[in-house]
mmCIF file of C-alpha atoms in Angstrom:
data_model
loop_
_atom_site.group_PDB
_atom_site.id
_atom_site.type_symbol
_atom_site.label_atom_id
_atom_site.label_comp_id
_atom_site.label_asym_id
_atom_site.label_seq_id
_atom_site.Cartn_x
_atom_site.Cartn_y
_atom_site.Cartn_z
ATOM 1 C CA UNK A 1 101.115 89.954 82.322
ATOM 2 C CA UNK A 2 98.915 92.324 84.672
ATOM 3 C CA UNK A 3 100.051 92.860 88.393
ATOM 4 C CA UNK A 4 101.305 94.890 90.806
ATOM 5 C CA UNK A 5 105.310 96.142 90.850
ATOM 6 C CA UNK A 6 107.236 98.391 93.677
ATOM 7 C CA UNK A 7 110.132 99.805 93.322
ATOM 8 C CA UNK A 8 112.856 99.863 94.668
ATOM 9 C CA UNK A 9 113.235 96.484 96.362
ATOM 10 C CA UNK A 10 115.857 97.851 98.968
ATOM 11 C CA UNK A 11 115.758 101.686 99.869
ATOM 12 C CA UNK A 12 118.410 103.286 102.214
ATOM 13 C CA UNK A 13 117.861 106.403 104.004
ATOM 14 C CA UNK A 14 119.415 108.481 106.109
ATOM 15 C CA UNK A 15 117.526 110.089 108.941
ATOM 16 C CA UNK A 16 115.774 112.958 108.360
ATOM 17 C CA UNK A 17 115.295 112.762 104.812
ATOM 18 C CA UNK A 18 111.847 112.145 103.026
ATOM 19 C CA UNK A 19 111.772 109.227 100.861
ATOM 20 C CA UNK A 20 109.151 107.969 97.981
ATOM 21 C CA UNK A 21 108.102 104.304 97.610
ATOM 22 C CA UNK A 22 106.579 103.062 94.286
ATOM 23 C CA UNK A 23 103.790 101.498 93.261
ATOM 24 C CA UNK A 24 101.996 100.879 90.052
ATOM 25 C CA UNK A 25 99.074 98.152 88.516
ATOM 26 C CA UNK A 26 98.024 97.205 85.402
ATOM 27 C CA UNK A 27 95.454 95.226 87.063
ATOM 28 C CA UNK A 28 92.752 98.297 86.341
ATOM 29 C CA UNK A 29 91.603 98.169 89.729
ATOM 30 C CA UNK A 30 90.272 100.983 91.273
ATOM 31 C CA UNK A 31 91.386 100.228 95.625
ATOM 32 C CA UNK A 32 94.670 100.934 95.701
ATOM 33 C CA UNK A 33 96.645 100.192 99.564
ATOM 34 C CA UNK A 34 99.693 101.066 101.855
ATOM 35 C CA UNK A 35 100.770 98.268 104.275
ATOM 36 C CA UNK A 36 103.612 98.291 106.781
ATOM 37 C CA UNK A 37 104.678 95.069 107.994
ATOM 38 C CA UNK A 38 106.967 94.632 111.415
ATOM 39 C CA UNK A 39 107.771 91.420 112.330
ATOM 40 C CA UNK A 40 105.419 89.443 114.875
ATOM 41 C CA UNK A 41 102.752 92.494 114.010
ATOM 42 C CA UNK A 42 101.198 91.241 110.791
ATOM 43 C CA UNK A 43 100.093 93.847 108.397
ATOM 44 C CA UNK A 44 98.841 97.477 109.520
ATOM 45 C CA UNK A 45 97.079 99.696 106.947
ATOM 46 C CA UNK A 46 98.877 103.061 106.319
ATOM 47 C CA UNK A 47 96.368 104.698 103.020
ATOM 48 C CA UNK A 48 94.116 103.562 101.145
ATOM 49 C CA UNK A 49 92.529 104.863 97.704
ATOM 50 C CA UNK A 50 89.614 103.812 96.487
ATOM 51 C CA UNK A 51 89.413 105.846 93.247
ATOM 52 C CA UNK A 52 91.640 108.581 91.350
ATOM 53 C CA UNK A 53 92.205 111.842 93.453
ATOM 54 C CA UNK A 54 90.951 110.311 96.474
ATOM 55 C CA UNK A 55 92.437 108.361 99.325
ATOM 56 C CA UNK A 56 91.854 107.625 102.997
ATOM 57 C CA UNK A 57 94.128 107.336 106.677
ATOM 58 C CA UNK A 58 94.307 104.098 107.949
ATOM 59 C CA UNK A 59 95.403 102.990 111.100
ATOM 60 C CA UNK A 60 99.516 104.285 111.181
ATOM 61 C CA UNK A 61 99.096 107.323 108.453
ATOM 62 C CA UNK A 62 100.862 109.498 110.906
ATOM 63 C CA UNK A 63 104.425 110.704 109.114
ATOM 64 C CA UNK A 64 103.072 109.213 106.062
ATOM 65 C CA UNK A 65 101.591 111.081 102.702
ATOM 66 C CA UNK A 66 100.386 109.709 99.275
ATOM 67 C CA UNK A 67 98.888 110.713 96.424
ATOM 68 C CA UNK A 68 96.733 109.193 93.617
ATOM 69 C CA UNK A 69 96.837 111.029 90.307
ATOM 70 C CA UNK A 70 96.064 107.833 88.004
ATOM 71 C CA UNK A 71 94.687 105.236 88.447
ATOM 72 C CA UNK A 72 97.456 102.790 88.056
ATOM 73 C CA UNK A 73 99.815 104.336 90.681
ATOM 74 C CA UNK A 74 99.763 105.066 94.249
ATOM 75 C CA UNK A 75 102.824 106.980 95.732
ATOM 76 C CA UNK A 76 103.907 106.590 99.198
ATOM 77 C CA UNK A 77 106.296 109.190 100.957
ATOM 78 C CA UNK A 78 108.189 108.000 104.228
ATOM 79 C CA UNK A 79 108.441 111.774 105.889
ATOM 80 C CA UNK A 80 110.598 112.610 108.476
ATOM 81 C CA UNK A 81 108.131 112.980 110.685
ATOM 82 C CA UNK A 82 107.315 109.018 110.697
ATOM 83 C CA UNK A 83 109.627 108.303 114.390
ATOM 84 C CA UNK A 84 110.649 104.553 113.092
ATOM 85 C CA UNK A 85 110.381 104.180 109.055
ATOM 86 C CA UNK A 86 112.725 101.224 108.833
ATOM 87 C CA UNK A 87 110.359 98.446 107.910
ATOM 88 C CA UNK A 88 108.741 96.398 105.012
ATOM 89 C CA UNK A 89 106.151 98.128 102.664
ATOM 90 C CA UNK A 90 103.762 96.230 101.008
ATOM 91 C CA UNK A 91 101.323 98.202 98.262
ATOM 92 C CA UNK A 92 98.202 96.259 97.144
ATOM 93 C CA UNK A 93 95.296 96.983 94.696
ATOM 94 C CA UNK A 94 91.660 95.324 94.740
ATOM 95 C CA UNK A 95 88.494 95.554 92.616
ATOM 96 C CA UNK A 96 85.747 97.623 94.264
ATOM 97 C CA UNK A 97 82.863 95.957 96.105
ATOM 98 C CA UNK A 98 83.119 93.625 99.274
ATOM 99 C CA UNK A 99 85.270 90.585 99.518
ATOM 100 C CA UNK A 100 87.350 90.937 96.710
ATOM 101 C CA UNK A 101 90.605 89.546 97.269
ATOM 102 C CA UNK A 102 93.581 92.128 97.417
ATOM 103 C CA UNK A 103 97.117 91.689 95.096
ATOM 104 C CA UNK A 104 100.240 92.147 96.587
ATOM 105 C CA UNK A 105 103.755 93.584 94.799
ATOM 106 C CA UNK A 106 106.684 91.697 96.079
ATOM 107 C CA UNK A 107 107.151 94.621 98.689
ATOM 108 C CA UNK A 108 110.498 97.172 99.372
ATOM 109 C CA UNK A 109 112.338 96.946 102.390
ATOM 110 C CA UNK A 110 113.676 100.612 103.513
ATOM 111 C CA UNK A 111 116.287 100.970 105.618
ATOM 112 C CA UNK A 112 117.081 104.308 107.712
ATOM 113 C CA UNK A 113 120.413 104.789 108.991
ATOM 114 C CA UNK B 1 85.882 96.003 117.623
ATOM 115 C CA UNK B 2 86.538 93.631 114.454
ATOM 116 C CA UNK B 3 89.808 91.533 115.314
ATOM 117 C CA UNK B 4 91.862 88.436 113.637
ATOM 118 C CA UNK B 5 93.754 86.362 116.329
ATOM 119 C CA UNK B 6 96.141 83.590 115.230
ATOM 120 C CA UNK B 7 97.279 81.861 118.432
ATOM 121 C CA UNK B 8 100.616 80.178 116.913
ATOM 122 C CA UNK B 9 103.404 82.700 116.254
ATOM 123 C CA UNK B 10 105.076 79.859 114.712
ATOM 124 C CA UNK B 11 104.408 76.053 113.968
ATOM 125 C CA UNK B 12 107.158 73.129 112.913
ATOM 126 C CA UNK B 13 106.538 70.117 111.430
ATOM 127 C CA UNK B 14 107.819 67.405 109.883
ATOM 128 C CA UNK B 15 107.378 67.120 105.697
ATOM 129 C CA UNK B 16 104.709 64.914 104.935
ATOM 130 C CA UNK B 17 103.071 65.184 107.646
ATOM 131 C CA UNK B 18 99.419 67.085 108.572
ATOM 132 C CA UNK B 19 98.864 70.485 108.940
ATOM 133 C CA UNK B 20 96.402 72.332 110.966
ATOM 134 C CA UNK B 21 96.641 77.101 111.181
ATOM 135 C CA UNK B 22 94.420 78.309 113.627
ATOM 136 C CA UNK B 23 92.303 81.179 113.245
ATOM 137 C CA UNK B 24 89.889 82.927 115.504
ATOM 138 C CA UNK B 25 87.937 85.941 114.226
ATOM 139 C CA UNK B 26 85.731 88.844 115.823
ATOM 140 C CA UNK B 27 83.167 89.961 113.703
ATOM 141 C CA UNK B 28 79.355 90.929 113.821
ATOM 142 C CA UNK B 29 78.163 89.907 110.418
ATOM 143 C CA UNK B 30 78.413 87.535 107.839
ATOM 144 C CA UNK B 31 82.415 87.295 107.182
ATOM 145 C CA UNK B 32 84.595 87.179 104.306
ATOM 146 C CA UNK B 33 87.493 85.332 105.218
ATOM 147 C CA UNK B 34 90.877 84.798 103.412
ATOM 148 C CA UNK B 35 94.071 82.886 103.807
ATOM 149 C CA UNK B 36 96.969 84.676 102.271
ATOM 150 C CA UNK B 37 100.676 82.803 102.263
ATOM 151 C CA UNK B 38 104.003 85.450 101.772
ATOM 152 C CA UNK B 39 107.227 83.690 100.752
ATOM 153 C CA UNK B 40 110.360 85.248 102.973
ATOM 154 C CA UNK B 41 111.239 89.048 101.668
ATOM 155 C CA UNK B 42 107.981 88.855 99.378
ATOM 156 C CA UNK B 43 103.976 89.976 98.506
ATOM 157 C CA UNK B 44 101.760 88.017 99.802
ATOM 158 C CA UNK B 45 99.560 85.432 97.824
ATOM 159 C CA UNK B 46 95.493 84.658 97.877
ATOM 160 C CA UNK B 47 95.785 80.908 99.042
ATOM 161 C CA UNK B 48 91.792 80.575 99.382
ATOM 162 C CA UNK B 49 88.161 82.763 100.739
ATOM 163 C CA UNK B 50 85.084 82.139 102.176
ATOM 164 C CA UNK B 51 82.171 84.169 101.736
ATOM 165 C CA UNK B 52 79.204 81.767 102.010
ATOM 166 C CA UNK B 53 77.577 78.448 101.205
ATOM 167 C CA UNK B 54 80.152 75.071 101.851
ATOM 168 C CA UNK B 55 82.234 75.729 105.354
ATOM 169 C CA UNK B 56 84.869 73.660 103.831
ATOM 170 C CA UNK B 57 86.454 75.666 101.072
ATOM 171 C CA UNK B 58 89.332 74.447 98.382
ATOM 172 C CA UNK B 59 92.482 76.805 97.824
ATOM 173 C CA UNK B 60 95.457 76.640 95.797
ATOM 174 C CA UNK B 61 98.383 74.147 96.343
ATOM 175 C CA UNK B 62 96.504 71.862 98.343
ATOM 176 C CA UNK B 63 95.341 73.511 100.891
ATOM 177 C CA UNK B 64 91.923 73.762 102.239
ATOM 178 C CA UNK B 65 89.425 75.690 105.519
ATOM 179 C CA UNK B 66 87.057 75.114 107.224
ATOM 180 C CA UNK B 67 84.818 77.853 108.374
ATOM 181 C CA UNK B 68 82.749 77.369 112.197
ATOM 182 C CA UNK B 69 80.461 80.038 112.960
ATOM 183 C CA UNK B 70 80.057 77.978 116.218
ATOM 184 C CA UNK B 71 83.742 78.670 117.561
ATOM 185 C CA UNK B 72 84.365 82.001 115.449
ATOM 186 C CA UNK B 73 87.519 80.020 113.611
ATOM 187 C CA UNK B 74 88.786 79.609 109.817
ATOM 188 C CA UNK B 75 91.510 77.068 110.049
ATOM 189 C CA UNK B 76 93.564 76.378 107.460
ATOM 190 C CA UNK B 77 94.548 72.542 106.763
ATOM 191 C CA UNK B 78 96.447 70.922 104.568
ATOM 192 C CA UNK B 79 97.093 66.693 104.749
ATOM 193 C CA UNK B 80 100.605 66.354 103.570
ATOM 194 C CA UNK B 81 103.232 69.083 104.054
ATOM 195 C CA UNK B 82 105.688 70.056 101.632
ATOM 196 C CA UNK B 83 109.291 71.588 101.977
ATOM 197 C CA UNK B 84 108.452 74.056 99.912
ATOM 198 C CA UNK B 85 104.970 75.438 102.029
ATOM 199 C CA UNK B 86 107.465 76.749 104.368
ATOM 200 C CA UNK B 87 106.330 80.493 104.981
ATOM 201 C CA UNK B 88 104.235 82.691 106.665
ATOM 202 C CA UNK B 89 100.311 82.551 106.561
ATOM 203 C CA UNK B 90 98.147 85.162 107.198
ATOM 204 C CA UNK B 91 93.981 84.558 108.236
ATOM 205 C CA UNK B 92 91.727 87.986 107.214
ATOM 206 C CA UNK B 93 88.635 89.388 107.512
ATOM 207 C CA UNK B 94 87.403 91.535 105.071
ATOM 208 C CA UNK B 95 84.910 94.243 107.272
ATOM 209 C CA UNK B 96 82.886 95.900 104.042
ATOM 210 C CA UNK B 97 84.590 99.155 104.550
ATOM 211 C CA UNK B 98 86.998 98.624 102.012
ATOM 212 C CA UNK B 99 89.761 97.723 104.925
ATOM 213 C CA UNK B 100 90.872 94.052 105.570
ATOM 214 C CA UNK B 101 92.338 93.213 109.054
ATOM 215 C CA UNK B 102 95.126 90.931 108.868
ATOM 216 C CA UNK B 103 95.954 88.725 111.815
ATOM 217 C CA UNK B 104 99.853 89.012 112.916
ATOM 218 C CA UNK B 105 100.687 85.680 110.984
ATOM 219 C CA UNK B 106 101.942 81.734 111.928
ATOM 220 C CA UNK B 107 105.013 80.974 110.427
ATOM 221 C CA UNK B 108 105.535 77.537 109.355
ATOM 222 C CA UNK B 109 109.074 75.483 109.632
ATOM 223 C CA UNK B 110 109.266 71.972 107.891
ATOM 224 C CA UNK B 111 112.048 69.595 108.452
ATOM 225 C CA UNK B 112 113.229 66.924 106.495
#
């Protein structure tokens, strides 16, 4: 079945340290994105990558990094620069051109203590 | 600035009974719209889009819009609630520059 995983579901972190997220696609789809989602603020855009070796800031990228190597995956790294990390992270891909809708993994939760 | 407003931070009502998400959208062209539904602690799911032609457009599990250039809105509707649509629905606008802006969500309660 194509789609979209993350991994872990539940991360714990202590403060200070850097932490990866995961995200891969089978999906071949070339946009590849970074949500955080806070409750009562919907979904803000952290990166996005619209092909291999290149991505873009969105709105909260500060404290954030990523990379893009392949096309299926799309790395995100909580640094400990990011001030509040504990939240909901949401990776979705998309195929290139306008209005195509976006697929969602099931999301991890980290946690920094 | 391009902008996604969904008055209702959260909505209750009774199964079986109507429906009705408000949406209000800022954009200066044509828009592509998109209800998305997300299930507590998980992704969220395409429930329908609108890009042109019919204002009324069909979605998955019943549900259905209705765009209005006129008022700026993309409600979504559905006639007979179920236990299980309890969850959060998001409106979006997709603004062509490979970004989608996400309003902050309603989430919906159902009791029996």
């Amino acid at each position: 079945d194509g789609g979209i995983t993350q991994s872990p579901k539940y991360l714990f972190r202590k403060e200070g340290q850097n932490v990866t997220l995961s995200c891969e696609q089978n999906l071949n789809h070339d946009a590849m994105y970074w949500y955080r989602q806070d409750p009562g603020q919907g979904l803000r855009l952290i990166y996005y990558s619209q092909i291999v070796n290149d991505f873009q800031k969105g709105d909260i990228a500060e404290g954030y990094s990523v990379s893009r190597e392949k096309k299926e995956s799309f790395p995100l790294t909580v640094t400990s620069a990011q001030k509040n990390p504990t939240a909901f992270y949401l990776c979705a891909s998309a195929r290139q051109g306008r209005g195509n809708e976006q697929f969602f993994g099931p999301g991890t939760r980290l946690t920094v203590l | 600035a391009q902008s996604v407003t969904q008055p209702d931070i959260h909505i209750t009502v009774s199964e079986g009974a109507s429906l009705e998400l408000r949406c209000n959208y800022s954009y200066g062209a044509t828009p592509y719209l998109f209800w998305y539904v997300q299930s507590p602690g998980q992704g969220l799911q395409l429930l329908l889009k609108y890009f042109s032609g019919d204002t009324l457009v069909q979605g998955i599990k019943g549900f259905e819009a209705e765009f209005k250039r006129s008022q700026s809105s993309f409600n979504l509707r559905k006639p007979s609630v179920h236990w299980s649509d309890a969850a959060e629905y998001f409106c979006a606008v997709d603004t062509g520059g490979f970004k989608t802006i996400f309003g902050a969500g309603t989430r919906l309660f159902v009791k029996a």
